[in-house]
mmCIF file of C-alpha atoms in Angstrom:
data_model
loop_
_atom_site.group_PDB
_atom_site.id
_atom_site.type_symbol
_atom_site.label_atom_id
_atom_site.label_comp_id
_atom_site.label_asym_id
_atom_site.label_seq_id
_atom_site.Cartn_x
_atom_site.Cartn_y
_atom_site.Cartn_z
ATOM 1 C CA MET A 2 -40.482 57.970 25.285
ATOM 2 C CA LYS A 3 -38.017 60.236 24.499
ATOM 3 C CA THR A 4 -36.517 63.342 25.867
ATOM 4 C CA ASP A 5 -38.722 66.236 23.848
ATOM 5 C CA ASP A 6 -41.700 64.227 24.954
ATOM 6 C CA ILE A 7 -41.162 64.493 27.921
ATOM 7 C CA LEU A 8 -40.218 68.810 27.245
ATOM 8 C CA ASP A 9 -42.736 69.413 25.200
ATOM 9 C CA ARG A 10 -44.943 67.182 28.233
ATOM 10 C CA LEU A 11 -43.571 68.880 31.643
ATOM 11 C CA PRO A 12 -44.884 72.488 30.621
ATOM 12 C CA TYR A 13 -48.317 71.297 30.090
ATOM 13 C CA GLU A 14 -48.594 68.459 32.885
ATOM 14 C CA LEU A 15 -46.974 71.906 35.848
ATOM 15 C CA ALA A 16 -49.636 73.918 34.036
ATOM 16 C CA ASP A 17 -52.472 71.058 35.040
ATOM 17 C CA ARG A 18 -51.501 70.716 38.324
ATOM 18 C CA LEU A 19 -51.620 74.348 39.095
ATOM 19 C CA GLN A 20 -55.323 74.836 38.310
ATOM 20 C CA SER A 21 -56.223 71.961 39.579
ATOM 21 C CA ASP A 22 -55.561 74.107 42.546
ATOM 22 C CA PRO A 23 -58.578 75.808 43.726
ATOM 23 C CA PHE A 24 -54.818 78.398 45.129
ATOM 24 C CA PHE A 25 -55.639 79.021 40.882
ATOM 25 C CA GLN A 26 -59.115 79.402 39.876
ATOM 26 C CA ASP A 27 -58.765 83.078 39.074
ATOM 27 C CA ILE A 28 -55.519 83.197 38.805
ATOM 28 C CA PRO A 29 -54.492 82.664 34.299
ATOM 29 C CA VAL A 30 -51.887 79.906 33.676
ATOM 30 C CA ILE A 31 -49.872 79.529 30.446
ATOM 31 C CA VAL A 32 -47.746 78.278 29.018
ATOM 32 C CA VAL A 33 -45.453 79.862 26.711
ATOM 33 C CA GLU A 34 -45.361 78.429 23.567
ATOM 34 C CA LYS A 35 -41.811 77.548 21.810
ATOM 35 C CA GLY A 36 -39.482 80.777 23.324
ATOM 36 C CA ASP A 37 -41.551 83.238 21.944
ATOM 37 C CA VAL A 38 -42.265 85.198 25.132
ATOM 38 C CA ALA A 39 -42.866 88.317 24.737
ATOM 39 C CA HIS A 40 -46.133 87.229 22.704
ATOM 40 C CA GLU A 41 -46.866 85.586 26.014
ATOM 41 C CA TYR A 42 -46.194 88.092 27.552
ATOM 42 C CA GLN A 43 -48.964 90.042 25.984
ATOM 43 C CA GLN A 44 -51.156 87.967 26.494
ATOM 44 C CA ALA A 45 -51.195 87.374 29.391
ATOM 45 C CA GLN A 46 -51.649 91.241 30.052
ATOM 46 C CA GLY A 47 -54.870 90.312 28.703
ATOM 47 C CA ALA A 48 -55.951 87.814 30.815
ATOM 48 C CA ILE A 49 -54.286 89.162 33.540
ATOM 49 C CA THR A 50 -57.373 91.956 33.561
ATOM 50 C CA GLU A 51 -59.639 89.203 34.261
ATOM 51 C CA THR A 52 -60.019 85.510 34.472
ATOM 52 C CA SER A 53 -62.868 84.472 37.207
ATOM 53 C CA GLY A 54 -64.059 87.535 37.651
ATOM 54 C CA LYS A 55 -61.193 88.671 39.008
ATOM 55 C CA ARG A 56 -57.565 90.288 38.112
ATOM 56 C CA GLY A 57 -54.253 90.682 38.834
ATOM 57 C CA VAL A 58 -52.154 87.819 38.635
ATOM 58 C CA ALA A 59 -50.939 85.565 36.002
ATOM 59 C CA VAL A 60 -48.499 82.386 35.690
ATOM 60 C CA LEU A 61 -46.499 81.924 33.050
ATOM 61 C CA VAL A 62 -45.010 78.111 32.490
ATOM 62 C CA LEU A 63 -41.435 78.750 30.782
ATOM 63 C CA GLN A 64 -40.343 76.196 28.349
ATOM 64 C CA ILE A 65 -37.676 73.726 29.401
ATOM 65 C CA VAL A 66 -34.215 74.650 30.339
ATOM 66 C CA ALA A 67 -32.212 71.298 30.471
ATOM 67 C CA ASN A 68 -27.969 70.337 29.966
ATOM 68 C CA ASP A 69 -26.743 67.272 29.198
ATOM 69 C CA ILE A 70 -24.969 65.530 32.634
ATOM 70 C CA TYR A 71 -23.485 62.887 31.220
ATOM 71 C CA GLN A 72 -21.763 64.467 28.070
ATOM 72 C CA GLY A 73 -20.270 60.744 27.012
ATOM 73 C CA VAL A 74 -23.691 58.667 26.959
ATOM 74 C CA PRO A 75 -25.763 59.028 24.017
ATOM 75 C CA ALA A 76 -29.088 59.870 24.447
ATOM 76 C CA GLY A 77 -28.092 59.665 28.328
ATOM 77 C CA PRO A 78 -30.551 61.214 31.003
ATOM 78 C CA MET A 79 -31.459 65.639 30.756
ATOM 79 C CA LYS A 80 -31.038 67.556 34.411
ATOM 80 C CA LEU A 81 -34.533 69.493 33.299
ATOM 81 C CA PHE A 82 -34.923 73.648 34.831
ATOM 82 C CA PRO A 83 -38.780 74.157 35.182
ATOM 83 C CA ALA A 84 -39.510 77.206 35.849
ATOM 84 C CA PHE A 85 -42.507 79.940 36.105
ATOM 85 C CA GLN A 86 -42.720 83.836 36.151
ATOM 86 C CA VAL A 87 -45.033 85.482 38.044
ATOM 87 C CA ILE A 88 -46.829 88.497 37.056
ATOM 88 C CA GLU A 89 -49.000 91.439 39.408
ATOM 89 C CA VAL A 90 -50.337 93.882 38.045
ATOM 90 C CA PRO A 91 -51.293 96.064 41.377
ATOM 91 C CA GLU A 92 -53.279 98.513 41.032
ATOM 92 C CA LEU A 93 -55.805 96.274 39.183
ATOM 93 C CA ASN A 94 -55.405 92.890 42.122
ATOM 94 C CA HIS A 95 -55.594 95.361 45.095
ATOM 95 C CA ASP A 96 -59.223 96.659 43.666
ATOM 96 C CA ASP A 97 -61.846 95.382 44.478
ATOM 97 C CA ASN A 98 -62.843 93.253 41.987
ATOM 98 C CA GLY A 99 -58.695 91.951 42.055
ATOM 99 C CA THR A 100 -57.678 88.562 44.170
ATOM 100 C CA HIS A 101 -55.403 90.328 46.105
ATOM 101 C CA LYS A 102 -52.943 87.414 46.484
ATOM 102 C CA SER A 103 -49.411 88.807 45.481
ATOM 103 C CA ALA A 104 -46.841 88.372 43.414
ATOM 104 C CA ARG A 105 -44.684 86.816 46.950
ATOM 105 C CA LYS A 106 -47.569 84.596 47.620
ATOM 106 C CA VAL A 107 -48.406 82.914 44.532
ATOM 107 C CA ALA A 108 -44.829 82.320 44.044
ATOM 108 C CA ARG A 109 -44.507 80.511 46.351
ATOM 109 C CA HIS A 110 -47.914 78.384 46.653
ATOM 110 C CA ILE A 111 -46.551 77.125 43.215
ATOM 111 C CA ILE A 112 -43.711 75.331 45.522
ATOM 112 C CA THR A 113 -45.955 74.564 47.039
ATOM 113 C CA ASN A 114 -47.942 72.437 44.524
ATOM 114 C CA VAL A 115 -45.041 71.319 42.233
ATOM 115 C CA LYS A 116 -43.585 69.410 44.913
ATOM 116 C CA LEU A 117 -46.363 67.775 46.479
ATOM 117 C CA ALA A 118 -47.222 66.324 42.836
ATOM 118 C CA GLY A 119 -44.073 65.065 42.539
ATOM 119 C CA PHE A 120 -43.840 63.524 39.278
ATOM 120 C CA ARG A 121 -42.202 60.608 40.140
ATOM 121 C CA GLY A 122 -41.929 57.498 36.596
ATOM 122 C CA PHE A 123 -41.597 60.693 35.079
ATOM 123 C CA VAL A 124 -38.475 63.108 35.852
ATOM 124 C CA GLN A 125 -37.698 62.194 39.300
ATOM 125 C CA ALA A 126 -35.348 64.856 42.595
ATOM 126 C CA MET A 127 -38.181 67.433 41.736
ATOM 127 C CA LYS A 128 -36.645 69.577 44.039
ATOM 128 C CA PRO A 129 -36.983 74.366 43.903
ATOM 129 C CA ALA A 130 -33.900 75.466 42.511
ATOM 130 C CA THR A 131 -30.987 77.750 43.999
ATOM 131 C CA PRO A 132 -32.334 80.975 44.129
ATOM 132 C CA ALA A 133 -36.294 78.987 44.344
ATOM 133 C CA ILE A 134 -37.871 82.921 43.889
ATOM 134 C CA GLU A 135 -36.327 85.385 42.743
ATOM 135 C CA PRO A 136 -37.669 89.197 41.287
ATOM 136 C CA VAL A 137 -37.545 89.847 37.593
ATOM 137 C CA ASP A 138 -37.665 92.968 35.781
ATOM 138 C CA LEU A 139 -40.657 92.497 33.205
ATOM 139 C CA SER A 140 -40.977 96.748 33.494
ATOM 140 C CA LYS A 141 -40.539 97.034 29.936
ATOM 141 C CA ASP A 142 -43.123 94.443 28.688
ATOM 142 C CA PHE A 143 -45.262 96.151 30.385
ATOM 143 C CA THR A 144 -47.610 99.719 30.355
ATOM 144 C CA VAL A 145 -48.233 99.992 33.638
ATOM 145 C CA PRO A 146 -46.566 98.753 36.699
ATOM 146 C CA VAL A 147 -45.987 95.394 37.586
ATOM 147 C CA ILE A 148 -44.295 93.348 40.313
ATOM 148 C CA SER A 149 -43.488 89.995 38.936
ATOM 149 C CA TYR A 150 -41.402 87.226 40.248
ATOM 150 C CA GLN A 151 -38.931 83.256 38.714
ATOM 151 C CA VAL A 152 -39.450 80.244 40.082
ATOM 152 C CA ASN A 153 -37.476 78.421 39.286
ATOM 153 C CA PHE A 154 -37.234 73.894 39.923
ATOM 154 C CA GLU A 155 -34.734 71.383 38.758
ATOM 155 C CA CYS A 156 -34.640 67.052 38.423
ATOM 156 C CA GLN A 157 -34.364 64.861 35.966
ATOM 157 C CA GLU A 158 -35.580 63.468 34.113
ATOM 158 C CA PHE A 159 -35.102 59.240 33.640
ATOM 159 C CA SER A 160 -34.039 57.510 31.224
ATOM 160 C CA ASP A 161 -34.913 55.324 28.363
ATOM 161 C CA GLU A 162 -34.255 52.066 30.618
ATOM 162 C CA GLN A 163 -35.494 53.417 33.571
ATOM 163 C CA ILE A 164 -38.531 55.930 32.255
ATOM 164 C CA GLU A 165 -41.630 53.837 33.627
ATOM 165 C CA TYR A 166 -45.622 54.628 33.517
ATOM 166 C CA CYS A 167 -49.400 53.927 32.140
ATOM 167 C CA LEU A 168 -50.494 52.929 28.941
ATOM 168 C CA PRO A 169 -52.859 56.633 28.964
ATOM 169 C CA PRO A 170 -57.263 55.403 29.424
ATOM 170 C CA ILE A 171 -58.910 54.975 26.947
ATOM 171 C CA LEU A 172 -62.406 56.038 26.501
ATOM 172 C CA SER A 173 -65.199 53.444 24.762
ATOM 173 C CA ASN A 174 -69.286 53.913 24.261
ATOM 174 C CA VAL A 175 -71.607 51.571 25.967
ATOM 175 C CA PRO A 176 -73.816 50.023 23.362
ATOM 176 C CA GLY A 177 -77.170 50.949 23.394
ATOM 177 C CA GLN A 178 -77.114 52.863 26.910
ATOM 178 C CA LEU A 179 -75.783 56.183 28.183
ATOM 179 C CA GLN A 180 -72.548 55.173 29.507
ATOM 180 C CA VAL A 181 -68.948 55.229 28.660
ATOM 181 C CA THR A 182 -66.181 53.425 29.466
ATOM 182 C CA LEU A 183 -62.574 54.096 30.111
ATOM 183 C CA THR A 184 -60.030 51.801 30.452
ATOM 184 C CA THR A 185 -55.886 51.303 30.466
ATOM 185 C CA ALA A 186 -53.877 48.499 28.531
ATOM 186 C CA THR A 187 -52.007 48.698 32.509
ATOM 187 C CA PRO A 188 -52.166 46.068 34.685
ATOM 188 C CA GLY A 189 -52.970 47.250 38.080
ATOM 189 C CA ALA A 190 -53.491 50.447 37.638
ATOM 190 C CA GLN A 191 -56.644 52.953 38.254
ATOM 191 C CA ILE A 192 -57.881 54.885 36.641
ATOM 192 C CA TRP A 193 -58.897 58.986 38.275
ATOM 193 C CA TYR A 194 -61.121 61.102 36.256
ATOM 194 C CA THR A 195 -62.671 64.465 36.319
ATOM 195 C CA THR A 196 -66.515 65.917 33.887
ATOM 196 C CA ASP A 197 -64.594 69.645 34.526
ATOM 197 C CA ASP A 198 -61.954 69.936 33.280
ATOM 198 C CA THR A 199 -59.486 69.907 35.710
ATOM 199 C CA PHE A 200 -56.542 68.048 36.787
ATOM 200 C CA PRO A 201 -57.439 64.259 37.740
ATOM 201 C CA PHE A 202 -55.859 63.382 40.458
ATOM 202 C CA PRO A 203 -54.563 60.637 42.485
ATOM 203 C CA GLY A 204 -56.680 60.639 44.532
ATOM 204 C CA ASP A 205 -60.259 62.914 45.948
ATOM 205 C CA ASN A 206 -60.297 65.560 48.354
ATOM 206 C CA THR A 207 -59.296 64.060 51.794
ATOM 207 C CA LEU A 208 -55.379 64.222 49.716
ATOM 208 C CA PHE A 209 -55.781 67.098 46.872
ATOM 209 C CA PRO A 210 -58.134 70.111 49.037
ATOM 210 C CA GLY A 211 -59.694 70.885 45.934
ATOM 211 C CA SER A 212 -59.750 67.637 43.515
ATOM 212 C CA THR A 213 -62.646 66.916 42.252
ATOM 213 C CA ALA A 214 -61.006 63.425 40.853
ATOM 214 C CA GLN A 215 -62.742 60.091 41.406
ATOM 215 C CA GLN A 216 -61.892 56.329 40.854
ATOM 216 C CA TYR A 217 -63.221 54.843 38.227
ATOM 217 C CA THR A 218 -65.312 51.869 38.913
ATOM 218 C CA VAL A 219 -68.067 51.988 37.342
ATOM 219 C CA PRO A 220 -69.313 53.241 33.425
ATOM 220 C CA ILE A 221 -69.757 56.778 33.437
ATOM 221 C CA ALA A 222 -73.887 58.489 33.552
ATOM 222 C CA MET A 223 -73.798 60.398 30.243
ATOM 223 C CA GLN A 224 -77.036 62.409 28.553
ATOM 224 C CA LEU A 225 -77.665 62.492 25.213
ATOM 225 C CA ASN A 226 -76.218 64.455 23.016
ATOM 226 C CA VAL A 227 -75.096 66.551 25.761
ATOM 227 C CA PRO A 228 -71.518 66.687 25.229
ATOM 228 C CA VAL A 229 -68.425 65.993 28.674
ATOM 229 C CA THR A 230 -65.596 66.782 28.818
ATOM 230 C CA ILE A 231 -63.856 63.854 30.524
ATOM 231 C CA ARG A 232 -59.538 64.220 32.230
ATOM 232 C CA ALA A 233 -57.790 60.785 33.320
ATOM 233 C CA CYS A 234 -55.267 59.572 33.796
ATOM 234 C CA ALA A 235 -54.159 56.172 34.944
ATOM 235 C CA TYR A 236 -51.860 55.455 37.920
ATOM 236 C CA LEU A 237 -49.342 52.827 38.949
ATOM 237 C CA ASN A 238 -48.794 52.622 42.303
ATOM 238 C CA LYS A 239 -44.858 50.702 42.037
ATOM 239 C CA PHE A 240 -43.229 52.362 45.194
ATOM 240 C CA THR A 241 -43.293 52.109 49.491
ATOM 241 C CA GLY A 242 -43.914 55.550 50.847
ATOM 242 C CA SER A 243 -46.349 58.313 49.833
ATOM 243 C CA PRO A 244 -49.938 56.731 48.866
ATOM 244 C CA THR A 245 -49.661 59.688 46.693
ATOM 245 C CA ASP A 246 -45.634 58.297 45.485
ATOM 246 C CA TYR A 247 -47.215 56.939 41.797
ATOM 247 C CA VAL A 248 -46.337 56.079 38.409
ATOM 248 C CA ALA A 249 -48.499 57.820 36.054
ATOM 249 C CA SER A 250 -49.668 58.438 31.812
ATOM 250 C CA SER A 251 -49.936 60.974 30.686
ATOM 251 C CA VAL A 252 -53.426 63.105 31.443
ATOM 252 C CA GLU A 253 -55.963 62.845 28.776
ATOM 253 C CA ARG A 254 -58.266 65.419 28.274
ATOM 254 C CA LEU A 255 -61.610 62.780 25.824
ATOM 255 C CA THR A 256 -64.327 64.847 24.999
ATOM 256 C CA ALA A 257 -67.628 61.920 25.537
ATOM 257 C CA THR A 258 -70.964 62.533 23.233
ATOM 258 C CA ILE A 259 -73.988 59.784 23.038
ATOM 259 C CA THR A 260 -76.091 60.621 20.250
ATOM 260 C CA ASN A 261 -78.094 58.450 18.891
ATOM 261 C CA GLN A 262 -78.032 55.340 18.430
#
């Protein structure tokens, strides 16, 4: 895994973690693409109007800022600065269809969610930066009054020698059966998956409240001609300590359909 892979992947991993949290089920989480923040603000302004029947708050996951730590080391690990911007339109957020979740409350939940995730084997020492939460003025980008905060983190990518990861799950049909299988080429790895397009945490809702993830143990039953989106991730517990301290694969979004054979 190269540096640019981590820079590309991390914003989407961060967005996945938030979107899998029930607290964010009525809040759009949007990854800023190609640094075109103005365009994403416009998209957020549309998304902020309504999602899951609620409206008033959106979260932008910004592109990663990175600094070279060891300038004398070719291709050494970099220090990364993930960041989010929380945008609240009070007029919408406080009406009958609003989320009633303030930008400050959303910002605090981002801190809690990302600290819990950890991202072991992908980045190390993920922690809130200083300042962790700061007000930002985005008024020029909106035609209505907004309240906005930026949530800042810092971490370090693993060097090429340090990176550990599982190979991602592969989906296969069971010949002649209404079933599909998930496999990974990483010995000893567990596969966790969801079928509702939420994040496949390595544990059930007793470890991750609101999670719908299931550990893959037997083939997944399907219906004929009914497409199913399966999100799956392979996890390998190589560390001592927390039961959620894992090396992980990429999170795969796999679409399965069994047709007449």
